[in-house]
mmCIF file of C-alpha atoms and ligand atoms in Angstrom:
data_model
loop_
_atom_site.group_PDB
_atom_site.id
_atom_site.type_symbol
_atom_site.label_atom_id
_atom_site.label_comp_id
_atom_site.label_asym_id
_atom_site.label_seq_id
_atom_site.Cartn_x
_atom_site.Cartn_y
_atom_site.Cartn_z
ATOM 1 C CA MET L 1 -10.807 -6.151 -22.409
ATOM 2 C CA LYS L 2 -10.595 -7.908 -19.032
ATOM 3 C CA GLN L 3 -10.647 -5.639 -15.938
ATOM 4 C CA ILE L 4 -7.728 -6.686 -13.777
ATOM 5 C CA ILE L 5 -6.262 -5.376 -10.645
ATOM 6 C CA LEU L 6 -2.590 -5.861 -9.490
ATOM 7 C CA THR L 7 -1.311 -4.189 -6.295
ATOM 8 C CA GLY L 8 0.778 -4.986 -3.190
ATOM 9 C CA ASP L 9 2.783 -4.134 -0.236
ATOM 10 C CA ARG L 10 6.340 -4.653 0.890
ATOM 11 C CA PRO L 11 6.844 -7.039 3.813
ATOM 12 C CA THR L 12 9.025 -4.676 5.717
ATOM 13 C CA GLY L 13 6.705 -4.472 8.706
ATOM 14 C CA ARG L 14 3.188 -4.898 9.767
ATOM 15 C CA LEU L 15 0.610 -2.790 7.711
ATOM 16 C CA HIS L 16 -0.591 0.370 9.213
ATOM 17 C CA VAL L 17 -3.777 2.638 9.029
ATOM 18 C CA GLY L 18 -2.039 4.667 6.183
ATOM 19 C CA HIS L 19 -2.049 1.553 4.077
ATOM 20 C CA TYR L 20 -5.626 0.964 5.117
ATOM 21 C CA VAL L 21 -7.057 4.357 4.073
ATOM 22 C CA GLY L 22 -4.624 4.773 1.170
ATOM 23 C CA SER L 23 -5.036 1.616 -0.570
ATOM 24 C CA LEU L 24 -6.318 -1.572 1.298
ATOM 25 C CA LYS L 25 -9.830 -0.058 1.963
ATOM 26 C CA GLU L 26 -10.151 0.755 -1.846
ATOM 27 C CA ARG L 27 -8.974 -2.646 -2.684
ATOM 28 C CA VAL L 28 -11.605 -4.429 -0.679
ATOM 29 C CA ALA L 29 -14.183 -2.073 -2.184
ATOM 30 C CA LEU L 30 -13.127 -2.768 -5.681
ATOM 31 C CA GLN L 31 -12.934 -6.517 -4.911
ATOM 32 C CA ASN L 32 -16.555 -6.486 -3.657
ATOM 33 C CA SER L 33 -17.872 -4.149 -6.495
ATOM 34 C CA GLY L 34 -18.053 -7.085 -9.011
ATOM 35 C CA LYS L 35 -16.571 -4.945 -11.584
ATOM 36 C CA PHE L 36 -13.246 -6.844 -11.908
ATOM 37 C CA ASP L 37 -12.479 -10.140 -13.612
ATOM 38 C CA GLU L 38 -9.248 -10.908 -11.856
ATOM 39 C CA ILE L 39 -7.547 -9.349 -8.685
ATOM 40 C CA TYR L 40 -3.873 -10.031 -7.929
ATOM 41 C CA ILE L 41 -2.453 -8.930 -4.541
ATOM 42 C CA MET L 42 1.211 -9.282 -4.175
ATOM 43 C CA ILE L 43 3.316 -9.546 -1.221
ATOM 44 C CA ALA L 44 6.504 -7.883 -2.602
ATOM 45 C CA ASP L 45 9.323 -9.784 -0.691
ATOM 46 C CA ALA L 46 11.700 -9.519 -3.690
ATOM 47 C CA GLN L 47 11.270 -5.600 -3.556
ATOM 48 C CA ALA L 48 11.596 -5.527 0.209
ATOM 49 C CA LEU L 49 14.982 -7.313 -0.197
ATOM 50 C CA THR L 50 16.313 -4.549 -2.446
ATOM 51 C CA ASP L 51 16.796 -2.519 0.758
ATOM 52 C CA ASN L 52 17.017 -5.331 3.252
ATOM 53 C CA ALA L 53 19.352 -7.786 1.598
ATOM 54 C CA GLU L 54 21.015 -8.278 4.854
ATOM 55 C CA HIS L 55 17.870 -9.016 6.849
ATOM 56 C CA PRO L 56 16.032 -11.903 4.954
ATOM 57 C CA GLU L 57 14.564 -13.094 8.299
ATOM 58 C CA ARG L 58 12.857 -9.714 8.724
ATOM 59 C CA VAL L 59 11.293 -10.060 5.319
ATOM 60 C CA ARG L 60 10.148 -13.708 5.983
ATOM 61 C CA HIS L 61 8.696 -12.792 9.261
ATOM 62 C CA ASN L 62 6.722 -9.907 7.779
ATOM 63 C CA ILE L 63 5.247 -11.970 4.953
ATOM 64 C CA ARG L 64 3.248 -13.637 7.601
ATOM 65 C CA GLN L 65 2.184 -10.315 9.172
ATOM 66 C CA VAL L 66 1.093 -8.882 5.790
ATOM 67 C CA ALA L 67 -0.809 -11.924 4.866
ATOM 68 C CA LEU L 68 -2.756 -11.634 8.145
ATOM 69 C CA ASP L 69 -3.306 -8.033 7.813
ATOM 70 C CA TYR L 70 -4.703 -8.564 4.221
ATOM 71 C CA LEU L 71 -7.312 -11.273 5.385
ATOM 72 C CA GLY L 72 -7.950 -9.067 8.515
ATOM 73 C CA CYS L 73 -8.917 -6.034 6.124
ATOM 74 C CA GLY L 74 -11.352 -8.174 4.276
ATOM 75 C CA LEU L 75 -9.417 -9.310 1.195
ATOM 76 C CA ASP L 76 -11.257 -12.516 0.167
ATOM 77 C CA PRO L 77 -9.225 -15.449 -1.200
ATOM 78 C CA GLU L 78 -12.304 -16.584 -3.177
ATOM 79 C CA LYS L 79 -12.065 -13.301 -5.104
ATOM 80 C CA ALA L 80 -8.529 -12.196 -4.927
ATOM 81 C CA VAL L 81 -5.397 -14.078 -5.646
ATOM 82 C CA ILE L 82 -2.803 -13.311 -2.827
ATOM 83 C CA PHE L 83 0.662 -14.441 -3.770
ATOM 84 C CA ILE L 84 4.409 -13.755 -2.851
ATOM 85 C CA GLN L 85 6.363 -12.082 -5.485
ATOM 86 C CA SER L 86 9.614 -14.150 -5.373
ATOM 87 C CA THR L 87 7.789 -17.318 -6.264
ATOM 88 C CA ILE L 88 7.149 -16.072 -9.729
ATOM 89 C CA PRO L 89 10.547 -16.401 -11.665
ATOM 90 C CA GLU L 90 8.721 -14.753 -14.645
ATOM 91 C CA LEU L 91 8.853 -11.315 -13.008
ATOM 92 C CA PRO L 92 12.723 -10.944 -12.902
ATOM 93 C CA GLU L 93 12.899 -12.158 -16.431
ATOM 94 C CA LEU L 94 10.519 -9.532 -17.617
ATOM 95 C CA THR L 95 12.430 -6.939 -15.586
ATOM 96 C CA ALA L 96 15.639 -7.970 -17.444
ATOM 97 C CA TYR L 97 13.972 -7.256 -20.878
ATOM 98 C CA TYR L 98 12.410 -4.012 -19.771
ATOM 99 C CA MET L 99 15.744 -2.633 -18.312
ATOM 100 C CA ASN L 100 16.946 -2.342 -21.927
ATOM 101 C CA LEU L 101 14.052 0.143 -22.507
ATOM 102 C CA VAL L 102 14.883 2.569 -19.755
ATOM 103 C CA THR L 103 17.764 4.910 -19.190
ATOM 104 C CA VAL L 104 19.714 5.417 -15.930
ATOM 105 C CA ALA L 105 18.886 9.060 -16.158
ATOM 106 C CA ARG L 106 15.107 8.313 -16.380
ATOM 107 C CA VAL L 107 15.080 6.333 -13.090
ATOM 108 C CA GLN L 108 17.517 8.888 -11.501
ATOM 109 C CA ARG L 109 14.676 11.513 -12.298
ATOM 110 C CA ASN L 110 11.900 9.313 -10.677
ATOM 111 C CA PRO L 111 10.815 11.553 -7.763
ATOM 112 C CA THR L 112 9.913 8.580 -5.532
ATOM 113 C CA VAL L 113 13.305 6.941 -6.047
ATOM 114 C CA LYS L 114 14.978 10.296 -5.225
ATOM 115 C CA ALA L 115 13.089 10.785 -2.096
ATOM 116 C CA GLU L 116 13.675 7.221 -0.862
ATOM 117 C CA ILE L 117 17.353 7.307 -1.490
ATOM 118 C CA GLN L 118 17.484 10.363 0.666
ATOM 119 C CA GLN L 119 15.261 9.032 3.342
ATOM 120 C CA LYS L 120 17.138 5.763 3.588
ATOM 121 C CA ASN L 121 20.552 7.631 3.596
ATOM 122 C CA PHE L 122 21.961 5.580 0.852
ATOM 123 C CA GLU L 123 23.898 8.480 -0.649
ATOM 124 C CA SER L 124 26.315 6.877 -3.061
ATOM 125 C CA HIS L 125 25.653 3.257 -1.705
ATOM 126 C CA VAL L 126 22.414 2.742 -3.604
ATOM 127 C CA PRO L 127 21.974 -0.979 -4.181
ATOM 128 C CA VAL L 128 21.561 -1.580 -8.037
ATOM 129 C CA GLY L 129 18.465 -3.714 -7.217
ATOM 130 C CA PHE L 130 16.826 -0.919 -5.215
ATOM 131 C CA PHE L 131 17.695 1.602 -8.014
ATOM 132 C CA CYS L 132 15.972 -0.609 -10.469
ATOM 133 C CA TYR L 133 12.816 -1.173 -8.498
ATOM 134 C CA PRO L 134 10.584 0.910 -10.588
ATOM 135 C CA ILE L 135 11.304 -1.268 -13.513
ATOM 136 C CA SER L 136 10.613 -4.523 -11.638
ATOM 137 C CA GLN L 137 7.367 -2.947 -10.437
ATOM 138 C CA ALA L 138 6.446 -2.416 -14.183
ATOM 139 C CA ALA L 139 7.191 -6.057 -14.629
ATOM 140 C CA ASP L 140 4.790 -6.971 -11.747
ATOM 141 C CA ILE L 141 1.996 -4.773 -13.117
ATOM 142 C CA THR L 142 2.368 -5.957 -16.858
ATOM 143 C CA ALA L 143 2.834 -9.537 -15.950
ATOM 144 C CA PHE L 144 -0.774 -9.807 -14.686
ATOM 145 C CA ARG L 145 -2.135 -7.557 -17.576
ATOM 146 C CA ALA L 146 -3.359 -5.156 -14.983
ATOM 147 C CA THR L 147 -5.751 -2.440 -16.067
ATOM 148 C CA ALA L 148 -6.049 -0.987 -12.446
ATOM 149 C CA VAL L 149 -3.490 -0.364 -9.927
ATOM 150 C CA PRO L 150 -4.962 0.813 -6.492
ATOM 151 C CA VAL L 151 -2.037 2.634 -4.570
ATOM 152 C CA GLY L 152 -1.150 5.646 -2.399
ATOM 153 C CA GLU L 153 0.070 8.845 -3.923
ATOM 154 C CA ASP L 154 3.679 8.080 -3.580
ATOM 155 C CA GLN L 155 3.400 5.471 -6.279
ATOM 156 C CA MET L 156 2.277 7.991 -8.969
ATOM 157 C CA PRO L 157 5.646 8.198 -10.478
ATOM 158 C CA MET L 158 6.001 4.549 -10.597
ATOM 159 C CA LEU L 159 2.831 4.164 -12.413
ATOM 160 C CA GLU L 160 3.981 6.848 -14.847
ATOM 161 C CA GLN L 161 7.343 5.155 -15.426
ATOM 162 C CA CYS L 162 5.476 1.769 -15.955
ATOM 163 C CA ARG L 163 3.183 3.295 -18.647
ATOM 164 C CA GLU L 164 6.286 4.614 -20.434
ATOM 165 C CA ILE L 165 7.850 1.193 -20.437
ATOM 166 C CA VAL L 166 4.556 -0.334 -21.833
ATOM 167 C CA HIS L 167 4.423 2.344 -24.612
ATOM 168 C CA LYS L 168 8.066 1.778 -25.476
ATOM 169 C CA PHE L 169 7.766 -2.061 -25.537
ATOM 170 C CA ASN L 170 4.523 -1.883 -27.726
ATOM 171 C CA ALA L 171 6.241 0.625 -30.178
ATOM 172 C CA VAL L 172 9.450 -1.594 -30.483
ATOM 173 C CA TYR L 173 7.975 -5.158 -30.421
ATOM 174 C CA GLY L 174 4.237 -4.571 -31.402
ATOM 175 C CA GLU L 175 1.118 -4.277 -29.273
ATOM 176 C CA THR L 176 1.789 -6.883 -26.396
ATOM 177 C CA LEU L 177 1.358 -5.105 -22.983
ATOM 178 C CA VAL L 178 -1.648 -3.472 -21.373
ATOM 179 C CA VAL L 179 -1.391 0.111 -20.188
ATOM 180 C CA PRO L 180 -2.406 0.209 -16.559
ATOM 181 C CA GLU L 181 -4.328 3.231 -14.866
ATOM 182 C CA ILE L 182 -3.611 4.315 -11.293
ATOM 183 C CA VAL L 183 -6.620 4.171 -8.822
ATOM 184 C CA LEU L 184 -6.230 6.652 -5.946
ATOM 185 C CA ALA L 185 -8.425 7.239 -2.922
ATOM 186 C CA SER L 186 -11.009 9.771 -3.747
ATOM 187 C CA ASN L 187 -10.645 11.408 -0.084
ATOM 188 C CA LYS L 188 -7.526 13.728 -0.141
ATOM 189 C CA ALA L 189 -6.455 13.074 3.361
ATOM 190 C CA CYS L 190 -6.078 9.338 2.494
ATOM 191 C CA LEU L 191 -3.650 9.859 -0.424
ATOM 192 C CA ARG L 192 -0.669 10.081 1.933
ATOM 193 C CA LEU L 193 -1.555 9.883 5.508
ATOM 194 C CA PRO L 194 1.028 11.643 7.791
ATOM 195 C CA GLY L 195 2.809 9.989 10.562
ATOM 196 C CA LEU L 196 1.836 10.262 14.327
ATOM 197 C CA ASP L 197 4.794 12.765 14.528
ATOM 198 C CA GLY L 198 3.331 14.895 11.728
ATOM 199 C CA LYS L 199 5.898 13.813 9.233
ATOM 200 C CA ALA L 200 4.933 13.653 5.695
ATOM 201 C CA LYS L 201 4.071 10.088 5.542
ATOM 202 C CA MET L 202 3.200 7.269 7.939
ATOM 203 C CA SER L 203 5.722 4.752 6.905
ATOM 204 C CA LYS L 204 6.847 1.205 8.243
ATOM 205 C CA SER L 205 10.588 2.565 7.953
ATOM 206 C CA LEU L 206 9.985 5.647 9.791
ATOM 207 C CA GLY L 207 8.417 4.041 12.837
ATOM 208 C CA ASN L 208 5.655 6.683 13.259
ATOM 209 C CA CYS L 209 2.614 4.325 12.663
ATOM 210 C CA ILE L 210 -0.643 2.974 14.160
ATOM 211 C CA TYR L 211 -0.535 -0.667 12.898
ATOM 212 C CA LEU L 212 -3.727 -2.583 12.217
ATOM 213 C CA SER L 213 -2.726 -5.311 14.517
ATOM 214 C CA ASP L 214 -2.003 -2.843 17.577
ATOM 215 C CA ASP L 215 -4.096 -3.680 20.608
ATOM 216 C CA PRO L 216 -6.725 -0.955 21.647
ATOM 217 C CA GLU L 217 -4.427 0.294 24.650
ATOM 218 C CA SER L 218 -1.417 0.993 22.260
ATOM 219 C CA VAL L 219 -3.653 2.781 19.699
ATOM 220 C CA GLN L 220 -5.019 5.001 22.502
ATOM 221 C CA LYS L 221 -1.760 5.782 23.827
ATOM 222 C CA LYS L 222 -0.401 6.653 20.391
ATOM 223 C CA ILE L 223 -3.385 8.872 19.736
ATOM 224 C CA MET L 224 -3.104 10.785 22.957
ATOM 225 C CA SER L 225 0.553 11.639 22.189
ATOM 226 C CA MET L 226 -0.125 12.736 18.746
ATOM 227 C CA TYR L 227 1.224 15.907 17.180
ATOM 228 C CA THR L 228 -1.286 18.719 16.973
ATOM 229 C CA ASP L 229 -1.013 22.605 16.753
ATOM 230 C CA PRO L 230 2.048 23.581 18.797
ATOM 231 C CA ASN L 231 0.665 26.959 19.563
ATOM 232 C CA HIS L 232 -2.601 25.623 20.915
ATOM 233 C CA LEU L 233 -1.609 25.718 24.573
ATOM 234 C CA LYS L 234 -4.937 26.147 26.340
ATOM 235 C CA ALA L 235 -8.385 25.023 25.372
ATOM 236 C CA SER L 236 -9.442 28.559 25.044
ATOM 237 C CA ASP L 237 -6.757 29.350 22.328
ATOM 238 C CA PRO L 238 -7.829 29.458 18.770
ATOM 239 C CA GLY L 239 -6.498 26.304 17.100
ATOM 240 C CA ASN L 240 -4.886 25.959 13.671
ATOM 241 C CA LEU L 241 -6.030 23.024 11.347
ATOM 242 C CA GLU L 242 -3.082 23.389 8.990
ATOM 243 C CA GLY L 243 -0.658 20.355 9.425
ATOM 244 C CA ASN L 244 -2.670 19.412 12.411
ATOM 245 C CA THR L 245 -2.365 15.678 12.340
ATOM 246 C CA VAL L 246 -5.367 14.893 14.477
ATOM 247 C CA PHE L 247 -7.632 16.676 12.121
ATOM 248 C CA VAL L 248 -6.035 15.092 9.062
ATOM 249 C CA TYR L 249 -6.832 11.781 10.583
ATOM 250 C CA LEU L 250 -10.404 12.709 11.276
ATOM 251 C CA ASP L 251 -10.661 13.710 7.569
ATOM 252 C CA ALA L 252 -9.347 10.395 6.609
ATOM 253 C CA PHE L 253 -11.610 8.205 9.052
ATOM 254 C CA CYS L 254 -14.441 10.058 10.284
ATOM 255 C CA GLN L 255 -18.088 9.715 8.973
ATOM 256 C CA ASP L 256 -21.052 11.695 10.284
ATOM 257 C CA ALA L 257 -22.477 8.653 11.933
ATOM 258 C CA TYR L 258 -19.610 8.742 14.496
ATOM 259 C CA PHE L 259 -20.716 12.129 15.795
ATOM 260 C CA VAL L 260 -24.332 10.646 16.520
ATOM 261 C CA GLU L 261 -22.660 7.992 18.337
ATOM 262 C CA PHE L 262 -19.611 9.523 20.151
ATOM 263 C CA LEU L 263 -19.965 13.242 20.102
ATOM 264 C CA PRO L 264 -23.596 14.325 19.429
ATOM 265 C CA GLU L 265 -23.151 18.060 20.317
ATOM 266 C CA TYR L 266 -21.606 18.440 16.731
ATOM 267 C CA ALA L 267 -23.395 17.317 13.609
ATOM 268 C CA ASN L 268 -20.124 16.856 11.535
ATOM 269 C CA LEU L 269 -16.382 17.396 11.309
ATOM 270 C CA ASP L 270 -17.067 20.858 9.781
ATOM 271 C CA GLU L 271 -18.636 21.952 13.139
ATOM 272 C CA LEU L 272 -15.854 20.369 15.146
ATOM 273 C CA LYS L 273 -13.297 22.246 13.070
ATOM 274 C CA ALA L 274 -14.921 25.491 13.429
ATOM 275 C CA HIS L 275 -15.118 25.314 17.085
ATOM 276 C CA TYR L 276 -11.384 24.352 17.307
ATOM 277 C CA GLN L 277 -10.465 27.295 15.143
ATOM 278 C CA ARG L 278 -12.520 29.714 17.218
ATOM 279 C CA GLY L 279 -10.952 28.490 20.435
ATOM 280 C CA GLY L 280 -12.703 26.803 23.408
ATOM 281 C CA LEU L 281 -12.020 23.155 22.213
ATOM 282 C CA GLY L 282 -9.303 21.272 23.799
ATOM 283 C CA ASP L 283 -6.980 18.722 22.054
ATOM 284 C CA VAL L 284 -7.672 16.065 24.555
ATOM 285 C CA LYS L 285 -11.447 15.880 23.725
ATOM 286 C CA VAL L 286 -10.610 15.736 19.814
ATOM 287 C CA LYS L 287 -8.068 13.066 20.430
ATOM 288 C CA LYS L 288 -10.535 11.044 22.613
ATOM 289 C CA PHE L 289 -13.017 11.208 19.739
ATOM 290 C CA LEU L 290 -10.452 10.314 17.177
ATOM 291 C CA ASN L 291 -9.531 7.235 19.444
ATOM 292 C CA GLN L 292 -13.154 6.258 19.524
ATOM 293 C CA VAL L 293 -13.403 6.518 15.636
ATOM 294 C CA ILE L 294 -10.160 4.599 14.924
ATOM 295 C CA GLN L 295 -11.049 1.880 17.425
ATOM 296 C CA GLU L 296 -14.389 1.381 15.738
ATOM 297 C CA GLU L 297 -12.699 1.104 12.385
ATOM 298 C CA LEU L 298 -9.903 -1.352 13.696
ATOM 299 C CA ALA L 299 -12.293 -3.556 15.776
ATOM 300 C CA PRO L 300 -13.662 -5.817 12.879
ATOM 301 C CA ILE L 301 -10.088 -5.977 11.273
ATOM 302 C CA ARG L 302 -8.560 -7.085 14.763
ATOM 303 C CA LYS L 303 -11.311 -9.790 15.013
ATOM 304 C CA ARG L 304 -10.799 -11.305 11.497
ATOM 305 C CA ARG L 305 -7.008 -11.119 11.858
ATOM 306 C CA LYS L 306 -7.197 -12.982 15.119
ATOM 307 C CA HIS L 307 -9.323 -15.651 13.434
ATOM 308 C CA TRP L 308 -6.831 -16.217 10.638
ATOM 309 C CA GLU L 309 -3.855 -16.147 13.119
ATOM 310 C CA GLU L 310 -5.544 -19.086 14.813
ATOM 311 C CA HIS L 311 -5.968 -20.898 11.364
ATOM 312 C CA TRP L 312 -2.448 -20.307 10.116
ATOM 313 C CA ASP L 313 -2.429 -23.460 8.093
ATOM 314 C CA ASP L 314 -5.269 -22.310 6.127
ATOM 315 C CA VAL L 315 -3.360 -19.010 5.366
ATOM 316 C CA VAL L 316 -0.432 -21.046 4.171
ATOM 317 C CA GLU L 317 -2.657 -23.062 1.828
ATOM 318 C CA ILE L 318 -4.220 -19.741 0.551
ATOM 319 C CA LEU L 319 -0.777 -18.455 -0.237
ATOM 320 C CA ARG L 320 0.384 -21.661 -1.925
ATOM 321 C CA GLN L 321 -2.775 -21.662 -4.253
ATOM 322 C CA GLY L 322 -2.367 -17.922 -4.814
ATOM 323 C CA CYS L 323 1.274 -18.476 -5.939
ATOM 324 C CA ASP L 324 0.293 -21.210 -8.452
ATOM 325 C CA LYS L 325 -2.467 -19.147 -9.845
ATOM 326 C CA ALA L 326 -0.228 -16.042 -10.289
ATOM 327 C CA HIS L 327 2.564 -18.141 -11.755
ATOM 328 C CA ALA L 328 0.251 -19.532 -14.490
ATOM 329 C CA LYS L 329 -0.896 -16.008 -15.440
ATOM 330 C CA ALA L 330 2.663 -14.476 -15.398
ATOM 331 C CA ALA L 331 3.856 -17.554 -17.589
ATOM 332 C CA GLU L 332 1.293 -16.623 -20.209
ATOM 333 C CA THR L 333 2.322 -12.946 -20.391
ATOM 334 C CA LEU L 334 6.000 -13.859 -20.568
ATOM 335 C CA ALA L 335 5.386 -16.351 -23.453
ATOM 336 C CA ASP L 336 3.663 -13.400 -25.350
ATOM 337 C CA VAL L 337 6.542 -11.281 -24.486
ATOM 338 C CA ARG L 338 9.113 -13.788 -25.851
ATOM 339 C CA ARG L 339 7.157 -14.115 -28.877
ATOM 340 C CA ALA L 340 6.899 -10.308 -29.529
ATOM 341 C CA MET L 341 10.749 -10.151 -29.015
ATOM 342 C CA GLN L 342 11.282 -13.075 -31.308
ATOM 343 C CA ILE L 343 13.259 -14.924 -28.609
ATOM 344 C CA ASN L 344 10.768 -17.893 -28.667
ATOM 345 C CA TYR L 345 13.430 -19.984 -30.242
ATOM 346 C CA PHE L 346 12.089 -23.410 -29.583
ATOM 347 C CA GLU L 347 8.326 -22.711 -29.274
ATOM 348 C CA ASN L 348 7.255 -24.951 -32.168
ATOM 349 C CA ASP L 349 9.704 -27.767 -31.550
HETATM 350 P P1 LIG A 1 8.273 1.148 3.269
HETATM 351 O O1 LIG A 1 8.747 2.204 4.264
HETATM 352 O O2 LIG A 1 8.874 -0.317 3.582
HETATM 353 O O3 LIG A 1 8.380 1.578 1.784
HETATM 354 P P2 LIG A 1 5.482 1.865 3.309
HETATM 355 O O4 LIG A 1 4.870 2.083 4.710
HETATM 356 O O5 LIG A 1 5.899 2.885 2.376
HETATM 357 O O6 LIG A 1 6.733 0.829 3.545
HETATM 358 P P3 LIG A 1 4.772 0.193 0.947
HETATM 359 O O7 LIG A 1 4.800 -1.257 1.094
HETATM 360 O O8 LIG A 1 5.914 0.815 0.356
HETATM 361 O O9 LIG A 1 4.509 0.867 2.554
HETATM 362 O O10 LIG A 1 3.453 0.691 0.338
HETATM 363 C C1 LIG A 1 2.317 -0.212 0.032
HETATM 364 C C2 LIG A 1 1.153 0.752 -0.386
HETATM 365 O O11 LIG A 1 0.641 1.453 0.655
HETATM 366 C C3 LIG A 1 1.587 1.674 -1.537
HETATM 367 O O12 LIG A 1 0.449 1.513 -2.405
HETATM 368 C C4 LIG A 1 1.618 3.003 -0.815
HETATM 369 O O13 LIG A 1 1.413 3.979 -1.761
HETATM 370 C C5 LIG A 1 0.611 2.876 0.246
HETATM 371 N N1 LIG A 1 0.970 3.716 1.325
HETATM 372 C C6 LIG A 1 2.004 3.562 2.087
HETATM 373 N N2 LIG A 1 2.080 4.520 3.100
HETATM 374 C C7 LIG A 1 1.017 5.310 2.876
HETATM 375 C C8 LIG A 1 0.502 6.496 3.617
HETATM 376 N N3 LIG A 1 1.062 6.947 4.731
HETATM 377 N N4 LIG A 1 -0.690 6.940 3.236
HETATM 378 C C9 LIG A 1 -1.346 6.450 2.147
HETATM 379 N N5 LIG A 1 -0.884 5.214 1.386
HETATM 380 C C10 LIG A 1 0.321 4.744 1.886
HETATM 381 MG MG1 LIG A 2 7.071 2.445 0.442
#
């Protein structure tokens, strides 16, 4: 069986370092591993519209930002098909058929849907399109026959629901769809990077982000104002690592080589943590080190991003070709689905 990746992001803002460690870094590694036959990376504009229907200009603007972030991170258009969701009409058609296989109660139980409804203060005003987005995500994944879906931890319930839809479809209409596997980052700190404010998740919608496109000065300012241990008032106080965002970020980004380069008095992160817990290590020193680490990680991304920004016409061409390739693939799957459902009325005419 072909090994195929499908994943994507909502163009609701520029991408941030949570996306980078949670999903983008893994995607680039998988892309360069040579283990995949096809890779599809989707800019999920239709999904972004489910909770931004009144702000299409915002979604349109952010398609550009997300495309630049992708190319900046090292997604390679020679190896990965980058496309825009709304250009593929097969996706809403598949969604419509899958809707008949899922109950309202099942979507209501989806923990990510529940959490997002609360976070967005929808209360009883949940748009139907938003409520159904787990189903449209199943359409996205299955349309490309994805075997692997590299995403952050918040997407686990979505993948679970997608797998259920695949099983149900195959049971009712015969083996047609491929069952996908989730691919999560192996580093625990990367699964759900907290926001600068210490909130559970760095998220475009919560405004607590370090963006991949932030300039070095803004990154430094954000890091220096980060949430740490509120009881660690003096450097001499013993510090707590639990919920300490600065150390979570170090867990996510730091490699031993950075100690050699920037903080040679410690061999590794364990030694730095032990000193912090003992007392005698100030937050400012740790934050300065984190700043050096993150700047080092972001520098090559910024450079590539700038290159593509200066060659925007080439990016448009990459997207245009990506949409064509993605369209052809989704059309093949839809034909199989229609055949399986016996709604291919005029196929042999
Ligand atoms: P929005 O608030 O608009 O939903 P978002 O920041 O949650 O934006 P998405 O576009 O929904 O971003 O998610 C894109 C991908 O990035 C998903 O695979 C998601 O799991 C992952 N991701 C998002 N935020 C984080 C985070 N803080 N840590 C790790 N992975 C994340
Ligand atoms: Mg999200």
